[in-house]
Coordinates of C-alpha atoms in Angstrom, one line a residue:
K20 CA -0.2 0.4 -0.7
N21 CA 2.6 2.5 1.1
A22 CA 5.2 1.1 -2.2
H23 CA 7.5 2.3 -4.4
K24 CA 6.4 2.2 -7.5
T25 CA 10.2 0.9 -8.2
E26 CA 9.2 -2.1 -5.5
I27 CA 5.6 -2.3 -7.1
I28 CA 7.5 -3.9 -10.4
D29 CA 9.3 -6.0 -8.5
A30 CA 7.4 -8.2 -7.1
I31 CA 4.7 -7.9 -10.2
K32 CA 8.4 -9.5 -12.1
T33 CA 9.2 -12.1 -8.4
V34 CA 5.2 -13.3 -8.6
R35 CA 5.0 -13.7 -12.6
N36 CA 8.3 -15.9 -12.1
N37 CA 6.7 -17.7 -9.4
E38 CA 9.0 -16.4 -7.0
F39 CA 8.1 -15.0 -3.2
F40 CA 7.8 -11.9 -3.2
Y41 CA 8.2 -9.4 0.4
C42 CA 7.6 -5.7 0.1
K43 CA 11.5 -4.9 2.5
E44 CA 9.2 -3.8 4.5
T45 CA 7.3 -6.9 5.4
S46 CA 10.6 -8.6 5.6
A47 CA 11.9 -6.4 8.0
K48 CA 9.1 -7.3 10.1
L49 CA 9.4 -11.0 10.2
T50 CA 12.9 -11.5 9.8
N51 CA 13.1 -9.8 13.5
L52 CA 9.8 -11.7 14.5
L53 CA 11.1 -15.2 13.2
A54 CA 14.6 -14.4 14.5
N55 CA 13.6 -13.7 18.2
S56 CA 11.0 -16.5 18.7
Y57 CA 11.5 -19.5 20.2
Y58 CA 14.3 -21.7 19.4
D59 CA 13.7 -25.5 19.7
D60 CA 18.1 -25.8 20.3
K61 CA 17.5 -29.9 20.1
R62 CA 17.1 -29.2 16.7
Q63 CA 20.1 -28.9 15.3
M64 CA 22.8 -31.0 16.9
T65 CA 26.1 -30.5 14.5
A66 CA 27.2 -28.1 13.4
I67 CA 26.4 -27.6 9.4
E68 CA 29.3 -26.7 6.3
F69 CA 28.5 -24.7 4.5
N70 CA 30.6 -23.9 0.8
F71 CA 32.1 -21.3 -0.6
K72 CA 29.3 -21.2 -3.4
E73 CA 26.1 -21.6 -0.8
R74 CA 27.0 -19.0 1.3
D75 CA 27.1 -16.6 -1.7
I76 CA 23.9 -17.9 -2.0
I77 CA 22.6 -17.4 1.6
R78 CA 24.9 -14.2 1.4
L79 CA 22.7 -13.3 -1.6
I80 CA 18.8 -14.9 -0.4
F81 CA 19.1 -12.5 2.7
K82 CA 19.6 -9.3 0.2
E83 CA 16.3 -9.9 -1.7
F84 CA 18.1 -11.5 -5.0
S85 CA 16.1 -13.5 -7.4
N86 CA 17.4 -17.1 -8.5
K87 CA 17.8 -15.0 -12.1
E88 CA 19.8 -12.0 -10.4
I89 CA 22.5 -15.1 -7.6
A90 CA 22.8 -16.7 -10.7
A91 CA 23.4 -13.6 -13.1
E92 CA 26.3 -12.5 -9.4
L93 CA 28.1 -15.9 -9.1
F94 CA 28.0 -16.3 -13.1
M95 CA 25.7 -18.9 -12.8
N96 CA 23.4 -21.1 -14.2
V97 CA 19.6 -20.4 -12.7
R98 CA 18.8 -24.2 -12.9
T99 CA 23.1 -24.7 -10.8
V100 CA 21.5 -21.7 -8.9
E101 CA 18.0 -23.7 -7.9
G102 CA 19.9 -26.9 -7.3
Y103 CA 22.1 -25.0 -4.7
R104 CA 19.2 -23.4 -3.0
K105 CA 18.3 -26.8 -2.4
R106 CA 20.3 -28.4 -0.8
I107 CA 20.8 -25.2 1.8
H108 CA 17.1 -26.1 2.7
E109 CA 18.6 -29.3 3.4
K110 CA 21.2 -28.6 4.9
M111 CA 19.0 -26.2 7.4
R112 CA 16.0 -28.5 7.2
V113 CA 14.5 -25.2 6.5
K114 CA 11.2 -24.5 3.7
N115 CA 11.9 -21.0 2.3
S116 CA 13.8 -18.8 1.8
V117 CA 13.1 -16.6 5.4
G118 CA 14.0 -19.7 7.6
I119 CA 17.4 -19.6 5.3
I120 CA 17.4 -15.8 6.5
I121 CA 16.4 -17.0 10.3
Y122 CA 18.9 -19.6 10.4
A123 CA 21.7 -17.9 9.5
L124 CA 21.1 -15.0 11.0
R125 CA 20.6 -17.5 13.9
H126 CA 24.2 -19.1 13.4
K127 CA 25.9 -15.8 12.6
L128 CA 26.1 -17.1 9.1
I129 CA 25.7 -13.4 7.6
E130 CA 25.1 -9.8 10.0
I131 CA 22.5 -7.0 9.2

């Protein structure tokens, strides 16, 4: 409702590519809310290792890059990025980008 026209255009393009879109304000609020929510430390017993590419992709997901933008930034194919994202989801045991961001914040993989 209060979004700038460029953000609305980004939203339309993102949804058109069958991806999720949250405005910057909603993303920030949701991230803070979930990052400060109850965390079951028994859920993750062992430390998870991420290779350099996975860390780069996590960093770019945090910056709200789409798969296509990540591919361009890292000189990769979009399908390759999708494969990395799938492995990241599996390693973190999360379902979506918000889960990746929350996990990364909690485990200090990224900083605000």
